[in-house]
Coordinates of C-alpha atoms and ligand atoms in Angstrom, one line a residue:
X1 CA 7.8 -27.1 -9.3
X2 CA 8.4 -24.0 -11.9
X3 CA 5.6 -21.8 -13.1
X4 CA 5.7 -21.5 -17.1
X5 CA 2.1 -21.0 -17.7
X6 CA -0.3 -18.5 -15.9
X7 CA -3.9 -18.1 -16.6
X8 CA -6.1 -15.4 -15.0
X9 CA -10.1 -15.7 -15.1
X10 CA -11.5 -11.8 -15.0
X11 CA -9.8 -9.0 -17.1
X12 CA -10.7 -6.3 -14.8
X13 CA -9.0 -3.8 -12.5
X14 CA -7.4 -6.4 -10.5
X15 CA -6.5 -9.0 -13.3
X16 CA -5.8 -6.7 -15.8
X17 CA -2.8 -4.4 -14.1
X18 CA -1.6 -7.8 -11.9
X19 CA -1.4 -9.8 -14.9
X20 CA 0.4 -7.2 -17.0
X21 CA 3.0 -6.4 -14.3
X22 CA 3.5 -10.2 -13.6
X23 CA 4.2 -10.7 -17.5
X24 CA 6.5 -7.4 -17.5
X25 CA 8.6 -8.9 -15.0
X26 CA 8.4 -12.6 -15.7
X27 CA 9.1 -12.9 -19.4
X28 CA 9.6 -16.3 -19.1
X29 CA 6.1 -17.3 -18.0
X30 CA 3.2 -17.0 -20.5
X31 CA 0.4 -15.2 -19.2
X32 CA -3.1 -15.2 -20.7
X33 CA -6.2 -13.0 -19.0
X34 CA -9.2 -14.3 -20.1
X35 CA -13.0 -12.9 -19.6
X36 CA -16.5 -13.6 -20.6
X37 CA -17.0 -10.2 -21.5
X38 CA -15.8 -9.9 -25.4
X39 CA -16.0 -6.3 -25.8
X40 CA -13.5 -5.8 -22.5
X41 CA -11.3 -8.1 -24.2
X42 CA -11.2 -6.4 -27.5
X43 CA -10.2 -3.3 -26.0
X44 CA -7.4 -4.8 -23.7
X45 CA -6.5 -6.0 -27.6
X46 CA -6.6 -2.6 -29.0
X47 CA -3.9 -2.1 -31.4
X48 CA -3.3 1.3 -29.4
X49 CA -2.8 0.9 -26.1
X50 CA -3.8 3.9 -24.8
X51 CA -7.1 2.5 -25.6
X52 CA -7.1 -0.1 -23.2
X53 CA -10.4 -0.5 -20.9
X54 CA -8.9 0.5 -17.7
X55 CA -6.8 3.5 -16.7
X56 CA -3.7 3.4 -14.5
X57 CA -1.0 5.7 -15.0
X58 CA 2.0 3.6 -16.6
X59 CA -0.5 0.5 -17.3
X60 CA -0.8 1.1 -21.1
X61 CA 3.3 1.3 -21.7
X62 CA 3.7 -2.0 -19.5
X63 CA 0.7 -3.5 -22.0
X64 CA 2.7 -2.2 -24.9
X65 CA 5.8 -4.0 -23.5
X66 CA 4.5 -7.3 -22.6
X67 CA 1.6 -8.0 -24.9
X68 CA 1.9 -10.3 -28.1
X69 CA 5.7 -11.3 -26.5
X70 CA 4.1 -13.5 -23.1
X71 CA 0.9 -11.4 -22.4
X72 CA -2.6 -12.2 -24.1
X73 CA -5.9 -11.5 -23.8
X74 CA -8.5 -13.4 -25.0
X75 CA -12.3 -14.9 -24.4
X76 CA -11.0 -18.5 -24.8
X77 CA -11.4 -19.2 -21.0
X78 CA -11.5 -23.2 -21.3
X79 CA -8.1 -23.1 -23.5
X80 CA -6.4 -20.7 -20.8
X81 CA -7.5 -22.8 -18.1
X82 CA -6.6 -26.1 -19.7
X83 CA -2.9 -25.0 -20.1
X84 CA -2.1 -23.0 -17.2
X85 CA -0.6 -24.4 -14.2
X86 CA -1.5 -21.7 -12.1
X87 CA -5.4 -20.1 -12.2
X88 CA -5.9 -16.6 -10.6
X89 CA -9.5 -16.0 -10.0
X90 CA -10.3 -12.4 -10.3
X91 CA -13.7 -12.3 -11.0
X92 CA -16.0 -9.6 -9.5
X93 CA -17.4 -10.4 -6.0
X94 CA -20.1 -7.8 -5.7
X95 CA -22.5 -7.5 -2.6
X96 CA -25.4 -9.3 -2.9
X97 CA -28.5 -7.9 -4.0
X98 CA -31.1 -10.4 -3.1
X99 CA -31.5 -13.4 -0.9
X100 CA -29.9 -14.5 2.3
X101 CA -27.3 -11.5 3.2
X102 CA -28.6 -9.1 0.7
X103 CA -26.7 -5.9 1.0
X104 CA -23.8 -7.5 3.0
X105 CA -22.7 -10.9 1.9
X106 CA -20.4 -10.9 -1.1
X107 CA -22.2 -12.6 -4.2
X108 CA -20.0 -15.7 -5.0
X109 CA -21.8 -16.9 -8.4
X110 CA -19.3 -15.5 -10.6
X111 CA -16.5 -17.7 -8.2
X112 CA -18.6 -20.7 -8.3
X113 CA -19.2 -20.3 -12.2
X114 CA -15.2 -20.0 -12.5
X115 CA -14.7 -22.9 -9.5
X116 CA -16.8 -25.3 -12.0
X117 CA -15.5 -24.6 -15.0
X118 CA -12.0 -24.9 -13.6
X119 CA -13.1 -28.3 -12.7
X120 CA -14.8 -29.4 -15.9
X121 CA -11.5 -28.4 -17.8
X122 CA -8.7 -29.3 -15.6
X123 CA -6.9 -32.6 -16.7
X124 CA -3.7 -32.1 -14.9
X125 CA -3.2 -30.9 -11.2
X126 CA -3.9 -27.3 -10.9
X127 CA -2.9 -24.2 -8.3
X128 CA -5.7 -22.0 -8.4
X129 CA -5.2 -18.8 -6.5
X130 CA -7.8 -16.6 -5.1
X131 CA -7.3 -12.9 -6.0
X132 CA -10.6 -11.5 -5.6
X133 CA -11.4 -10.4 -2.2
X134 CA -13.6 -12.9 -0.8
X135 CA -15.0 -13.8 2.4
X136 CA -13.1 -16.0 4.7
X137 CA -13.5 -19.5 4.4
X138 CA -14.3 -19.0 0.3
X139 CA -11.4 -21.2 -0.4
X140 CA -13.1 -24.0 1.1
X141 CA -16.3 -23.7 -1.0
X142 CA -13.7 -23.5 -4.2
X143 CA -11.8 -26.8 -3.1
X144 CA -15.4 -28.4 -2.2
X145 CA -16.4 -27.8 -5.6
X146 CA -13.3 -28.4 -7.5
X147 CA -12.7 -31.7 -5.7
X148 CA -16.1 -32.9 -5.9
X149 CA -16.8 -32.0 -9.7
X150 CA -13.5 -32.5 -11.4
X151 CA -11.9 -35.0 -13.3
X152 CA -9.9 -36.6 -10.2
X153 CA -7.0 -34.3 -10.5
X154 CA -5.5 -32.6 -7.7
X155 CA -6.0 -28.8 -6.9
X156 CA -4.2 -26.6 -4.6
X157 CA -6.2 -23.5 -3.6
X158 CA -4.0 -20.3 -2.7
X159 CA -5.0 -16.8 -0.9
X160 CA -3.0 -14.1 -2.8
X161 CA -5.1 -11.1 -1.7
X162 CA -4.4 -7.9 -3.9
X163 CA -3.3 -4.9 -2.3
X164 CA -3.3 -2.5 -5.2
X165 CA -5.3 0.9 -4.8
X166 CA -6.3 2.1 -7.9
X167 CA -5.1 4.9 -9.5
X168 CA -1.5 3.6 -8.2
X169 CA -1.9 0.2 -9.2
X170 CA 1.4 -0.1 -11.1
X171 CA 3.5 1.3 -8.6
X172 CA 1.7 -0.6 -5.9
X173 CA 2.1 -3.7 -7.8
X174 CA 6.2 -2.7 -9.0
X175 CA 7.2 -1.9 -5.0
X176 CA 4.7 -3.6 -2.9
X177 CA 4.8 -3.2 0.9
X178 CA 4.2 -7.0 1.2
X179 CA 2.8 -9.8 -0.8
X180 CA 0.5 -12.1 0.9
X181 CA 0.0 -16.1 0.0
X182 CA -1.9 -18.4 2.1
X183 CA -2.1 -21.9 1.5
X184 CA -2.5 -25.3 2.8
X185 CA 0.0 -26.6 5.9
X186 CA 0.5 -29.8 4.2
X187 CA 3.6 -30.9 1.9
X188 CA 1.5 -30.8 -1.2
X189 CA 0.2 -26.9 0.1
X190 CA 3.6 -25.8 0.6
X191 CA 4.9 -26.8 -2.7
X192 CA 2.0 -24.7 -4.4
X193 CA 2.9 -21.9 -2.0
X194 CA 6.6 -21.7 -3.1
X195 CA 5.8 -21.8 -6.7
X196 CA 3.9 -18.6 -6.2
X197 CA 6.7 -17.3 -4.3
X198 CA 9.2 -17.7 -6.7
X199 CA 7.1 -16.0 -9.3
X200 CA 7.0 -13.0 -7.5
X201 CA 10.4 -13.3 -6.1
X202 CA 11.2 -12.2 -9.7
X203 CA 10.9 -8.6 -8.6
X204 CA 10.1 -8.6 -5.1
X205 CA 12.6 -9.3 -2.2
X206 CA 12.0 -12.7 -0.3
X207 CA 11.6 -10.8 2.9
X208 CA 8.3 -8.9 1.7
X209 CA 6.6 -12.0 0.9
X210 CA 4.7 -13.6 3.5
X211 CA 3.2 -16.9 3.7
X212 CA 0.1 -18.0 6.0
X213 CA -2.4 -20.2 6.4
X214 CA -5.5 -19.6 4.1
X215 CA -7.8 -18.4 6.3
X216 CA -5.2 -15.7 7.8
X217 CA -4.5 -14.5 4.5
X218 CA -8.1 -14.2 3.4
X219 CA -8.9 -12.2 7.0
X220 CA -5.7 -10.1 6.6
X221 CA -7.5 -8.3 3.4
X222 CA -10.4 -7.6 5.1
X223 CA -9.0 -6.4 8.1
X224 CA -6.2 -4.1 6.2
X225 CA -9.2 -2.6 4.3
X226 CA -11.2 -2.1 7.4
X227 CA -8.8 -0.2 9.2
X228 CA -7.8 1.6 6.3
X229 CA -11.6 2.8 6.0
X230 CA -11.7 3.3 9.8
X231 CA -9.0 6.1 9.2
X232 CA -11.2 7.9 7.0
X233 CA -14.3 7.7 9.1
X234 CA -12.2 8.5 12.0
X235 CA -11.1 11.9 10.2
X236 CA -14.4 12.3 8.9
X237 CA -16.3 11.9 12.1
X238 CA -13.8 14.6 13.6
X239 CA -14.5 16.9 10.4
X240 CA -17.6 17.4 11.7
X241 CA -17.0 18.6 14.7
X242 CA -14.2 20.5 13.7
X243 CA -16.8 22.8 11.3
X244 CA -19.0 23.1 14.4
X245 CA -16.1 24.4 16.8
X246 CA -14.0 26.4 14.5
X247 CA -10.9 23.9 14.5
X248 CA -9.8 23.0 10.8
X249 CA -9.8 19.2 10.2
X250 CA -6.5 19.6 8.1
X251 CA -4.6 21.1 10.6
X252 CA -5.8 18.7 13.0
X253 CA -4.8 15.5 10.8
X254 CA -1.5 17.1 10.5
X255 CA -0.9 17.3 14.1
X256 CA -1.9 13.7 14.7
X257 CA 0.0 12.4 11.7
X258 CA 3.2 13.7 13.1
X259 CA 2.5 11.3 15.7
X260 CA 4.5 8.1 14.6
X261 CA 2.3 5.7 16.2
X262 CA -0.4 7.1 14.1
X263 CA 1.4 8.3 11.0
X264 CA 0.5 11.2 8.4
X265 CA -1.3 8.4 5.4
X266 CA -4.6 8.2 4.9
X267 CA -6.0 10.9 7.2
X268 CA -7.3 13.0 4.1
X269 CA -11.1 14.4 5.2
X270 CA -13.5 14.0 2.2
X271 CA -16.7 13.6 1.0
X272 CA -16.7 9.8 1.7
X273 CA -14.6 6.9 0.5
X274 CA -15.8 5.0 -2.2
X275 CA -14.2 2.1 -4.6
X276 CA -15.1 -1.3 -4.9
X277 CA -13.2 -2.7 -1.9
X278 CA -13.8 -0.4 1.3
X279 CA -17.6 -0.8 1.9
X280 CA -18.1 -4.0 0.4
X281 CA -15.0 -5.7 2.7
X282 CA -16.4 -4.0 5.8
X283 CA -19.9 -5.6 5.3
X284 CA -18.4 -8.9 4.5
X285 CA -16.6 -8.6 8.0
X286 CA -19.5 -7.3 9.6
X287 CA -22.1 -10.4 8.1
X288 CA -19.2 -12.8 8.9
X289 CA -18.9 -11.5 12.7
X290 CA -22.9 -11.6 12.7
X291 CA -22.9 -14.9 11.4
X292 CA -20.7 -16.3 14.4
X293 CA -23.1 -14.4 16.8
X294 CA -20.4 -11.5 17.3
X295 CA -23.1 -8.6 17.3
X296 CA -20.2 -6.4 19.2
X297 CA -17.7 -7.0 16.7
X298 CA -20.3 -6.6 13.8
X299 CA -21.4 -3.3 15.0
X300 CA -18.0 -1.7 15.8
X301 CA -17.0 -2.3 12.0
X302 CA -20.5 -1.2 10.8
X303 CA -20.3 2.2 12.3
X304 CA -17.2 2.8 9.9
X305 CA -19.7 2.7 6.9
X306 CA -22.7 4.2 8.9
X307 CA -20.1 7.2 9.4
X308 CA -19.2 7.2 5.6
X309 CA -22.7 7.2 4.1
X310 CA -23.5 10.1 7.0
X311 CA -20.7 12.1 5.3
X312 CA -21.8 11.8 1.8
X313 CA -25.5 13.0 3.1
X314 CA -23.9 15.7 4.9
X315 CA -22.2 17.2 2.1
X316 CA -25.4 17.1 0.1
X317 CA -27.2 18.6 2.8
X318 CA -24.6 21.4 3.1
X319 CA -25.0 22.3 -0.6
X320 CA -29.0 22.5 -0.4
X321 CA -28.6 24.5 3.1
X322 CA -26.1 26.8 1.7
X323 CA -27.9 27.2 -1.3
X324 CA -30.7 29.0 0.4
X325 CA -32.7 25.6 1.3
X326 CA -33.4 25.1 -2.2
X327 CA -31.4 23.8 -5.7
X328 CA -34.4 23.1 -7.6
X329 CA -33.4 23.9 -11.1
X330 CA -30.1 25.6 -9.9
X331 CA -27.3 24.3 -12.4
X332 CA -24.8 22.4 -9.9
X333 CA -21.5 21.6 -11.3
X334 CA -19.5 18.6 -10.2
X335 CA -15.9 18.5 -11.1
X336 CA -15.1 14.6 -10.9
X337 CA -17.3 11.6 -10.9
X338 CA -14.8 8.9 -10.3
X339 CA -14.2 7.6 -6.7
X340 CA -10.6 8.8 -6.6
X341 CA -8.1 10.5 -9.2
X342 CA -6.1 8.5 -11.7
X343 CA -8.7 5.9 -12.3
X344 CA -11.9 5.6 -14.5
X345 CA -13.4 3.5 -11.9
X346 CA -16.6 4.7 -10.3
X347 CA -17.5 2.0 -8.4
X348 CA -19.3 3.4 -4.9
X349 CA -18.4 6.9 -5.7
X350 CA -19.5 9.4 -3.2
X351 CA -20.6 11.7 -6.4
X352 CA -23.3 8.9 -7.3
X353 CA -24.9 9.3 -4.0
X354 CA -24.4 13.3 -3.3
X355 CA -25.9 13.7 -7.2
X356 CA -28.8 11.3 -6.4
X357 CA -29.8 13.3 -3.1
X358 CA -29.2 16.6 -5.2
X359 CA -31.4 15.3 -8.0
X360 CA -34.0 14.4 -5.4
X361 CA -34.1 18.3 -4.8
X362 CA -35.0 19.0 -8.6
X363 CA -31.0 20.4 -9.1
X364 CA -29.7 20.2 -12.5
X365 CA -26.4 18.8 -12.4
X366 CA -23.4 19.2 -15.0
X367 CA -20.2 16.9 -14.5
X368 CA -17.0 17.1 -15.9
X369 CA -14.8 14.1 -15.1
X370 CA -11.6 13.7 -17.1
X371 CA -11.5 10.0 -17.4
X372 CA -15.7 9.0 -16.8
X373 CA -17.9 8.9 -19.9
X374 CA -21.5 10.2 -19.9
X375 CA -22.9 6.9 -20.6
X376 CA -21.0 5.7 -17.3
X377 CA -22.5 8.4 -15.1
X378 CA -26.0 7.7 -16.5
X379 CA -25.8 4.0 -15.8
X380 CA -24.2 4.5 -12.3
X381 CA -27.2 6.7 -11.5
X382 CA -29.6 4.1 -13.4
X383 CA -28.5 1.4 -11.1
X384 CA -29.8 3.1 -8.1
X385 CA -33.2 2.8 -9.6
X386 CA -34.4 6.0 -7.7
X387 CA -35.8 7.3 -10.6
X388 CA -36.7 6.7 -14.4
X389 CA -33.8 6.6 -16.9
X390 CA -35.1 9.8 -18.6
X391 CA -35.4 11.6 -15.6
X392 CA -31.5 10.8 -14.9
X393 CA -31.2 11.9 -18.6
X394 CA -33.0 15.1 -18.2
X395 CA -31.2 16.3 -15.1
X396 CA -27.8 15.1 -15.3
X397 CA -25.4 16.8 -18.4
X398 CA -22.1 15.6 -19.1
X399 CA -19.1 18.1 -20.5
X400 CA -15.9 17.2 -21.9
X401 CA -14.5 20.7 -20.6
X402 CA -14.8 22.0 -17.3
X403 CA -14.9 25.8 -18.3
X404 CA -18.0 24.7 -20.4
X405 CA -19.5 22.7 -17.4
X406 CA -19.1 25.5 -14.6
X407 CA -20.6 27.9 -17.2
X408 CA -24.0 29.8 -15.5
X409 CA -23.5 27.1 -12.6
X410 CA -24.5 28.2 -8.9
X411 CA -22.5 26.2 -7.2
X412 CA -19.5 24.0 -8.1
X413 CA -18.9 20.8 -6.0
X414 CA -15.6 19.1 -6.3
X415 CA -16.2 15.3 -6.1
X416 CA -12.7 13.9 -7.1
X417 CA -9.2 15.3 -6.4
X418 CA -7.8 15.1 -9.9
X419 CA -4.8 17.4 -10.1
X420 CA -5.8 19.4 -13.0
X421 CA -8.4 20.9 -11.0
X422 CA -5.9 22.8 -9.2
X423 CA -4.4 24.3 -12.1
X424 CA -7.7 26.0 -13.3
X425 CA -7.9 29.6 -14.0
X426 CA -10.5 30.2 -11.1
X427 CA -11.1 34.1 -12.0
X428 CA -12.5 32.8 -15.2
X429 CA -14.8 30.4 -14.0
X430 CA -16.0 32.8 -11.4
X431 CA -16.9 35.2 -13.7
X432 CA -18.8 32.9 -16.0
X433 CA -20.9 31.7 -13.1
X434 CA -24.0 33.0 -11.2
X435 CA -23.7 34.8 -8.6
X436 CA -23.2 34.4 -5.7
X437 CA -20.6 31.8 -6.9
X438 CA -20.4 28.8 -4.1
X439 CA -17.7 26.4 -4.2
X440 CA -18.1 23.1 -2.1
X441 CA -14.7 21.5 -1.9
X442 CA -15.4 17.5 -1.1
X443 CA -11.7 16.9 -1.2
X444 CA -10.2 20.1 0.2
X445 CA -7.5 20.6 -2.8
X446 CA -8.3 24.0 -3.4
X447 CA -6.7 27.1 -2.1
X448 CA -9.5 28.1 -0.1
X449 CA -7.9 31.9 0.8
X450 CA -7.4 32.6 -3.0
X451 CA -10.8 31.4 -4.0
X452 CA -12.2 33.5 -1.6
X453 CA -10.5 36.6 -2.3
X454 CA -11.7 36.0 -5.9
X455 CA -15.1 36.2 -4.6
X456 CA -16.3 32.7 -4.1
X457 CA -18.2 31.5 -1.2
X458 CA -16.2 28.5 -0.4
X459 CA -16.7 25.4 1.9
X460 CA -14.4 23.1 2.4
X461 CA -15.0 19.6 4.5
X462 CA -14.0 20.2 8.3
X463 CA -13.4 23.6 8.4
Ligands
UDX1 C1 -8.5 0.3 -1.5 C2 -6.9 -0.3 -0.7 O1 -6.0 0.8 -0.7 C3 -6.0 -1.4 -1.5 O2 -4.9 -1.5 -0.8 C4 -7.0 -2.5 -1.7 O3 -6.2 -3.6 -2.2 C5 -8.3 -2.0 -2.2 O4 -8.8 -1.2 -1.8 P1 -8.7 1.5 -3.5 O5 -10.2 1.2 -3.2 O6 -8.3 1.5 -4.9 O7 -7.9 0.7 -2.9 O8 -8.2 3.1 -3.1 P2 -7.7 3.6 -2.1 O9 -6.7 4.7 -2.2 O10 -7.9 3.1 -0.8 O11 -9.3 5.1 -1.9 C6 -10.3 4.7 -1.3 C7 -11.2 5.5 -1.2 O12 -10.9 6.6 0.2 C8 -11.4 6.6 -2.1 O13 -12.5 7.0 -2.5 C9 -10.4 7.8 -1.7 O14 -10.7 9.1 -2.2 C10 -10.8 7.7 -0.3 N1 -9.7 8.3 0.8 C11 -8.7 8.0 0.8 C12 -10.1 9.3 1.7 O15 -11.3 9.8 1.8 N2 -9.4 9.9 2.2 C13 -7.9 9.4 2.5 O16 -6.8 9.9 3.6 C14 -7.6 8.2 1.8
ADP2 P1 -11.9 -6.0 -10.1 O1 -11.8 -4.9 -9.7 O2 -12.3 -7.3 -8.6 O3 -11.2 -6.6 -11.0 P2 -13.8 -5.9 -12.3 O4 -15.4 -5.8 -12.4 O5 -13.3 -4.8 -13.0 O6 -13.6 -6.1 -11.0 O7 -13.5 -7.3 -13.2 C1 -13.9 -8.6 -12.9 C2 -14.1 -9.1 -14.4 O8 -14.5 -10.6 -14.3 C3 -15.1 -8.7 -15.5 O9 -14.2 -8.2 -16.5 C4 -15.9 -9.8 -15.4 O10 -16.5 -9.9 -16.9 C5 -15.0 -10.9 -15.3 N1 -15.8 -12.5 -15.1 C6 -17.0 -12.5 -14.3 N2 -17.2 -13.7 -14.2 C7 -16.5 -14.2 -15.3 C8 -16.2 -15.7 -15.4 N3 -17.0 -16.7 -15.0 N4 -15.4 -16.2 -16.4 C9 -14.6 -15.1 -17.0 N5 -14.4 -13.7 -16.8 C10 -15.6 -13.2 -15.6

């Protein structure tokens, strides 16, 4: 089976970059990305590819090359489903905010809607690929909807989890550590698996393309994210101990990272991990374990989240305590709002929770982030429903220039590790601030010694 037409439902952080790279690497395949959100599609079609809705280094160039050639963005969901042989589902699966599994299970309403739409429209056999991170055994639910509401055509469901990290999506997609494809072990399942293997084989060597059964593939995605997040919570746990004992967590991380069994990556102590995946996936894992009565397994993984929440709280508490136990009406400047550098995504960003704590203490927050808009910052805070929209507006002001944002501040808190923060004229910033001038480096990216010699009272994580 040769694939020539692909459709992807969901033009978000996963669907957009993934399809752009597939289109770039497979000029013989027509790739159509559809979304219900008209504005999002309009933005993807902006004549200036610098204005596409997702910021990822290298992405606008790829879109410029492939768009209109074999890459299309559209709101015509049904037409795209009808024409495609392969349909990727890349819609969002946020944590449920209601009912059973509230705060823990993934909300599958968008997935179900997609499955029903595919079932309604499809008149030929289709391969349906789960791309969004889904709880184990979602493929089964999709299959049941497709088979029971469809027009009698055959569906093969594959799980092909995305391992790209935001901020490095393009390089991760171009040079993946591995591609994972799970499918049925039936002859039809194998045909579908091989068809998708052939798509990736256009730029990924075959030894990096793993095929498994569907459940293994679904569970591997959750497991990978749980292991990665666990490393961060482990080093963050040590950061608190370091602060108490006089050890330096950066030195500890370096020392353990040189053990080849441990390795150096993902050992950066921070104000806490954010992003759309880690928390959600671990909560999913916890929920699944609980639903099988595996309480110890559930508690084990839940501790990773508990540690992460603690780390965020600890950071805001430290700011309040260091500023003489009151931040009421003090200006505190946040450098960075995104959950990590090189992305405009703010989902689950530590900045949101730290800001929320400080606003509870009646601080005035100024924010500068090179890629995040003031509207986004306000909507992130409003989403928490801690206080009124007006109050958030009054307490949080956004700047498009870091020097302006820091003027007259009592303290600066670095929440995102944007490279540009390390290139600032820190003397100039210090001179414009209230004294004593405090700096809380939630990412350990700045040079503590240099800042202290200027006069800052510097606080990193874990030192
Ligand atoms: C993650 C996985 O890495 C990716 O494989 C998966 O497909 C989706 O989830 P992402 O959330 O985009 O990707 O970013 P990642 O680089 O993993 O960072 C997650 C969070 O952990 C960020 O807030 C980051 O700042 C933080 N982090 C990361 C640390 O605090 N310390 C580290 O050492 C590494
Ligand atoms: P992710 O990080 O998983 O890519 P995003 O929220 O960035 O998540 O993207 C998911 C996209 O899926 C959104 O743009 C949303 O509008 C879209 N979407 C959700 N449900 C549907 C649907 N039934 N049909 C088409 N698009 C959908």
